[in-house]
Short mmCIF file of C-alpha atoms in Angstrom, two decimals:
data_model
loop_
_atom_site.label_atom_id
_atom_site.label_comp_id
_atom_site.label_asym_id
_atom_site.label_seq_id
_atom_site.Cartn_x
_atom_site.Cartn_y
_atom_site.Cartn_z
CA LEU A 52 66.15 111.77 53.50
CA GLN A 53 62.97 114.01 53.32
CA THR A 54 61.98 112.09 50.19
CA ARG A 55 62.88 108.61 51.51
CA LEU A 56 60.90 109.19 54.86
CA GLN A 57 57.81 110.59 52.97
CA ALA A 58 57.65 108.13 50.08
CA GLY A 59 59.78 105.18 51.22
CA GLN A 60 59.33 102.22 53.18
CA GLY A 61 61.10 100.72 56.18
CA TYR A 62 62.34 104.08 57.83
CA GLY A 63 61.36 104.14 61.27
CA ASN A 64 62.68 107.76 62.02
CA THR A 65 65.43 110.27 60.72
CA LEU A 66 68.49 108.58 62.36
CA ASN A 67 67.33 105.28 60.93
CA CYS A 68 66.91 106.69 57.35
CA VAL A 69 70.41 108.16 57.65
CA LEU A 70 72.10 104.96 58.73
CA THR A 71 70.04 102.72 56.23
CA VAL A 72 71.03 105.11 53.13
CA TYR A 73 74.95 105.20 54.34
CA ARG A 74 74.88 101.34 54.86
CA ASN A 75 73.21 100.67 51.55
CA GLU A 76 74.58 103.32 49.30
CA SER A 77 77.53 105.08 51.00
CA VAL A 78 77.72 108.91 51.10
CA ALA A 79 76.92 109.18 47.31
CA GLY A 80 73.32 108.02 48.36
CA PHE A 81 72.59 111.41 50.14
CA PHE A 82 73.50 113.16 46.89
CA LYS A 83 71.39 111.33 44.52
CA GLY A 84 69.24 113.81 42.18
CA MET A 85 71.23 116.85 43.18
CA SER A 86 72.42 118.01 39.90
CA LEU A 87 69.22 118.92 38.24
CA PRO A 88 67.80 121.01 41.23
CA LEU A 89 71.24 122.64 41.62
CA ALA A 90 71.49 123.71 37.94
CA SER A 91 67.80 124.95 37.95
CA MET A 92 67.91 126.78 41.30
CA ALA A 93 69.06 130.11 39.84
CA VAL A 94 66.37 130.20 37.31
CA TYR A 95 63.83 129.01 39.82
CA SER A 96 64.74 131.57 42.49
CA SER A 97 64.75 134.47 39.89
CA VAL A 98 61.40 133.59 38.41
CA VAL A 99 59.71 133.26 41.80
CA PHE A 100 61.04 136.47 43.39
CA GLY A 101 60.78 138.24 40.03
CA VAL A 102 57.13 137.28 39.92
CA PHE A 103 56.56 138.25 43.29
CA SER A 104 58.27 141.50 43.18
CA ASN A 105 56.85 142.72 39.74
CA THR A 106 53.27 141.65 40.99
CA GLN A 107 53.73 143.99 43.99
CA ARG A 108 54.85 146.89 41.77
CA LEU A 109 51.94 146.39 39.33
CA LEU A 110 49.47 146.25 42.36
CA SER A 111 50.86 149.37 43.74
CA GLN A 112 50.78 151.09 40.19
CA LEU A 113 47.05 150.28 39.87
CA ARG A 114 46.27 151.07 43.53
CA HIS A 115 48.47 154.25 44.03
CA GLY A 116 49.65 155.23 40.74
CA ASP A 117 53.29 154.50 41.97
CA PRO A 118 55.12 151.33 41.38
CA ALA A 119 57.43 152.21 44.23
CA HIS A 120 54.74 152.84 46.88
CA ALA A 121 54.86 150.37 49.81
CA PRO A 122 52.59 147.34 48.94
CA ALA A 123 49.49 146.64 51.20
CA LEU A 124 49.39 143.43 52.98
CA VAL A 125 46.69 142.36 50.54
CA ASP A 126 49.21 143.01 47.82
CA THR A 127 51.93 140.99 49.32
CA ALA A 128 49.38 138.16 49.80
CA LEU A 129 48.24 138.25 45.92
CA ALA A 130 51.77 138.62 44.80
CA SER A 131 52.74 135.44 46.90
CA VAL A 132 49.90 133.36 45.43
CA ALA A 133 50.90 134.48 42.01
CA ALA A 134 54.53 133.40 42.72
CA GLY A 135 53.36 130.16 43.83
CA PHE A 136 51.47 129.29 40.68
CA VAL A 137 54.21 130.01 38.31
CA SER A 138 56.57 128.22 40.40
CA VAL A 139 54.91 125.01 39.59
CA SER A 140 55.61 125.10 35.95
CA ILE A 141 59.48 124.84 36.95
CA SER A 142 59.67 123.00 39.96
CA THR A 143 57.35 119.89 38.98
CA PRO A 144 59.72 118.43 36.23
CA VAL A 145 62.66 119.13 38.45
CA ASP A 146 61.26 117.58 41.59
CA LEU A 147 60.02 114.55 39.51
CA VAL A 148 63.44 113.82 38.04
CA LYS A 149 65.02 114.16 41.58
CA ILE A 150 62.48 111.94 43.43
CA ARG A 151 62.79 109.31 40.67
CA LEU A 152 66.37 109.22 40.91
CA GLN A 153 66.33 109.12 44.77
CA MET A 154 63.65 106.42 44.85
CA GLN A 155 64.61 104.05 42.24
CA THR A 156 66.62 101.95 44.56
CA GLN A 157 63.86 101.39 47.06
CA PRO A 158 62.06 97.95 47.27
CA TYR A 159 58.31 98.16 46.12
CA THR A 160 55.84 95.83 47.88
CA GLU A 161 52.18 95.81 47.04
CA ALA A 162 49.86 92.90 47.41
CA ASN A 163 51.42 89.84 45.97
CA VAL A 164 53.82 91.89 43.88
CA LYS A 165 57.22 92.35 45.15
CA LEU A 166 59.97 94.02 43.05
CA LYS A 167 63.38 93.90 44.12
CA ALA A 168 65.61 97.21 44.54
CA THR A 169 68.02 97.76 41.82
CA VAL A 170 71.04 98.01 44.33
CA PRO A 171 73.76 96.67 43.25
CA GLY A 172 72.52 96.13 39.77
CA CYS A 173 71.51 98.56 36.96
CA PRO A 174 69.36 101.30 38.23
CA VAL A 175 66.14 102.16 36.28
CA TYR A 176 67.61 105.88 35.41
CA ARG A 177 71.26 106.50 34.52
CA GLY A 178 71.12 110.13 35.43
CA PRO A 179 68.80 113.18 35.19
CA ILE A 180 68.88 113.54 31.48
CA HIS A 181 68.12 109.77 31.02
CA CYS A 182 65.44 109.88 33.61
CA PHE A 183 63.62 113.04 31.96
CA ARG A 184 63.75 111.51 28.45
CA THR A 185 62.45 108.04 29.81
CA VAL A 186 59.61 109.57 31.65
CA LEU A 187 58.71 111.74 28.51
CA GLN A 188 59.01 109.00 26.08
CA LYS A 189 56.75 106.45 28.37
CA GLU A 190 54.29 108.80 30.05
CA GLY A 191 54.51 112.03 27.80
CA ILE A 192 54.01 115.60 29.15
CA ALA A 193 51.49 114.39 31.87
CA GLY A 194 54.12 112.23 33.19
CA ILE A 195 56.74 114.94 33.48
CA TYR A 196 54.03 117.30 35.31
CA ARG A 197 52.69 114.27 37.41
CA GLY A 198 51.84 115.72 40.94
CA ALA A 199 51.59 119.17 39.52
CA GLY A 200 47.96 119.40 41.30
CA ALA A 201 49.61 118.59 44.68
CA MET A 202 52.41 120.85 44.30
CA LEU A 203 49.94 123.67 43.56
CA LEU A 204 48.13 122.80 46.68
CA ARG A 205 51.71 122.99 48.44
CA ASP A 206 53.35 126.07 46.68
CA VAL A 207 50.32 128.26 46.53
CA PRO A 208 49.64 128.17 50.40
CA GLY A 209 53.41 127.59 50.89
CA HIS A 210 54.63 130.87 49.27
CA PHE A 211 51.68 132.81 51.07
CA PHE A 212 53.19 131.42 54.38
CA TYR A 213 56.74 132.32 52.93
CA PHE A 214 56.38 135.85 51.96
CA ILE A 215 53.85 137.12 54.61
CA PRO A 216 55.66 136.08 57.60
CA TYR A 217 59.02 137.28 56.00
CA THR A 218 57.28 140.80 55.60
CA PHE A 219 55.89 140.78 59.15
CA PHE A 220 58.87 139.64 60.87
CA CYS A 221 61.26 141.89 58.78
CA GLY A 222 59.07 144.94 59.82
CA TRP A 223 58.91 143.77 63.43
CA ILE A 224 62.64 143.25 63.77
CA THR A 225 63.81 146.28 61.99
CA PRO A 226 64.53 149.14 64.57
CA ASP A 227 62.21 152.23 64.27
CA GLY A 228 63.67 155.13 62.03
CA CYS A 229 65.63 152.68 59.61
CA VAL A 230 64.69 153.08 55.97
CA SER A 231 65.43 149.35 55.08
CA PRO A 232 65.96 146.16 57.29
CA ASN A 233 69.79 145.47 58.02
CA PRO A 234 71.26 142.15 56.73
CA SER A 235 70.84 140.40 60.18
CA SER A 236 67.07 141.29 60.38
CA ILE A 237 66.71 139.76 56.84
CA TRP A 238 68.64 136.77 57.60
CA LEU A 239 66.46 136.00 60.64
CA ALA A 240 63.06 137.01 59.22
CA GLY A 241 63.90 134.99 55.99
CA GLY A 242 64.85 131.75 58.13
CA VAL A 243 61.82 132.02 60.22
CA ALA A 244 59.70 132.40 57.08
CA GLY A 245 61.05 129.35 55.49
CA ALA A 246 60.61 127.20 58.70
CA ILE A 247 56.89 128.34 58.89
CA SER A 248 56.26 127.80 55.14
CA TRP A 249 57.66 124.26 55.21
CA ALA A 250 56.03 123.31 58.23
CA THR A 251 52.46 124.39 56.95
CA SER A 252 53.15 122.70 53.54
CA ASN A 253 54.69 119.42 54.64
CA PRO A 254 51.20 117.51 54.32
CA MET A 255 50.97 118.17 50.62
CA ASP A 256 54.70 117.89 50.27
CA VAL A 257 54.16 114.25 51.23
CA VAL A 258 51.47 113.89 48.85
CA LYS A 259 53.62 115.34 46.11
CA SER A 260 56.60 113.07 46.86
CA ARG A 261 54.51 109.87 46.93
CA LEU A 262 52.85 110.94 43.67
CA GLN A 263 56.11 111.45 41.72
CA ALA A 264 57.75 108.53 43.27
CA ASP A 265 54.95 106.52 42.16
CA GLY A 266 55.57 105.08 38.66
CA VAL A 267 59.20 104.00 39.00
CA TYR A 268 57.88 100.42 39.14
CA LEU A 269 54.00 100.54 39.26
CA ASN A 270 51.30 103.15 39.32
CA LYS A 271 49.76 103.05 42.64
CA TYR A 272 47.83 106.16 42.94
CA LYS A 273 45.33 107.54 40.34
CA GLY A 274 45.76 111.13 41.41
CA THR A 275 45.92 113.58 44.35
CA LEU A 276 42.79 112.82 46.15
CA ASP A 277 43.63 108.95 45.67
CA CYS A 278 46.87 109.48 47.19
CA ILE A 279 45.61 111.29 50.13
CA LEU A 280 42.79 108.78 50.71
CA GLN A 281 45.01 105.86 50.50
CA SER A 282 47.98 107.22 52.66
CA TYR A 283 45.33 108.10 55.40
CA GLN A 284 43.64 104.92 55.26
CA ASN A 285 46.92 102.78 55.30
CA GLU A 286 49.00 104.91 57.81
CA GLY A 287 46.71 107.32 59.52
CA LEU A 288 46.90 111.20 59.98
CA LYS A 289 50.68 110.91 61.18
CA VAL A 290 51.60 109.99 57.60
CA PHE A 291 51.35 113.75 56.47
CA PHE A 292 53.88 114.88 59.00
CA ARG A 293 56.60 112.51 57.80
CA GLY A 294 59.90 114.64 57.04
CA ILE A 295 58.30 117.65 58.80
CA ALA A 296 61.59 118.13 61.13
CA ILE A 297 63.88 117.89 58.13
CA ASN A 298 61.90 120.08 56.04
CA THR A 299 61.57 122.86 58.72
CA VAL A 300 65.21 122.62 59.66
CA ARG A 301 66.28 122.86 56.37
CA GLY A 302 64.00 125.67 55.52
CA PHE A 303 65.51 127.90 57.96
CA PRO A 304 69.17 128.28 56.20
CA VAL A 305 67.90 127.95 52.74
CA SER A 306 65.37 130.72 53.11
CA SER A 307 67.76 132.96 55.08
CA ALA A 308 70.25 132.89 52.16
CA MET A 309 67.39 133.35 49.60
CA PHE A 310 65.91 136.38 51.09
CA LEU A 311 69.54 137.88 51.93
CA GLY A 312 70.55 137.48 48.41
CA TYR A 313 67.28 138.96 47.13
CA GLU A 314 67.36 142.04 49.17
CA LEU A 315 71.22 142.69 48.89
CA SER A 316 70.69 142.24 45.06
CA LEU A 317 67.91 144.61 45.14
CA LYS A 318 69.68 147.27 47.02
CA ALA A 319 72.89 146.89 44.59
CA MET A 320 70.77 147.35 41.63
CA LYS A 321 68.92 150.39 43.00
CA ARG A 322 72.15 152.01 43.87
CA GLY A 323 73.62 151.22 40.50
CA GLN A 324 70.57 152.77 38.80
CA THR A 325 70.97 155.90 40.98
CA GLU A 326 74.49 156.27 40.24
CA ILE A 327 73.80 156.10 36.40
CA LYS A 328 71.17 158.78 36.27
CA PRO A 329 72.59 162.13 35.55
#
């Protein structure tokens, strides 16, 4: 729904989008492009949280001579920015394939050009592997990483507003005297952080979605700046807030689960290391 609201045409609001997708594509329409993000989620999460955690440890080592020293706020900020940079290398191709699969059934109308949607005929892409291979053959590596600039502008500040609010809210919610936050504090702080992150990064998420959806039929945008200017000129400032409700609501449970899994995994590994040591 988020992709169609941001990059599609003819959807007045979220409810209208839900009804249109269901009417045209049934329940299967809501799960298009799901397989590749699902398959890569474990790798993506481990890399992002791994870079964040290890960057914090490195900075603590450089500053205090002890990697286990509690990181300063500036260290957390630098670690979140590093995680945002690294995440783009993994998430850009995955998002591109997902968006192309989701948007290939949408009609494209531009000036005197009108291309019919491929429903119920043959789709442009038969699946994620075929989509990846087709884009690579026709557009090369640059095509696979189309929208990477917009994704950098989304993910670097997005991860900043992901880890910093989590650190702040986790410390605020955790009762005094507790060495580490309890699961409920982690769950709540992670959810709030996810909602804040997606709300602040939504404008560039719209640009990224449009750039990656562009190319299924014709190339409308020359780059990130051109996409921003065309979107603003044609639809006004409100275009950059498309899908913000879905992104914010979705961000809460997803981020709650992410941070809870991350913190519990760290505790389990630390406990295991302590038990192994003689």
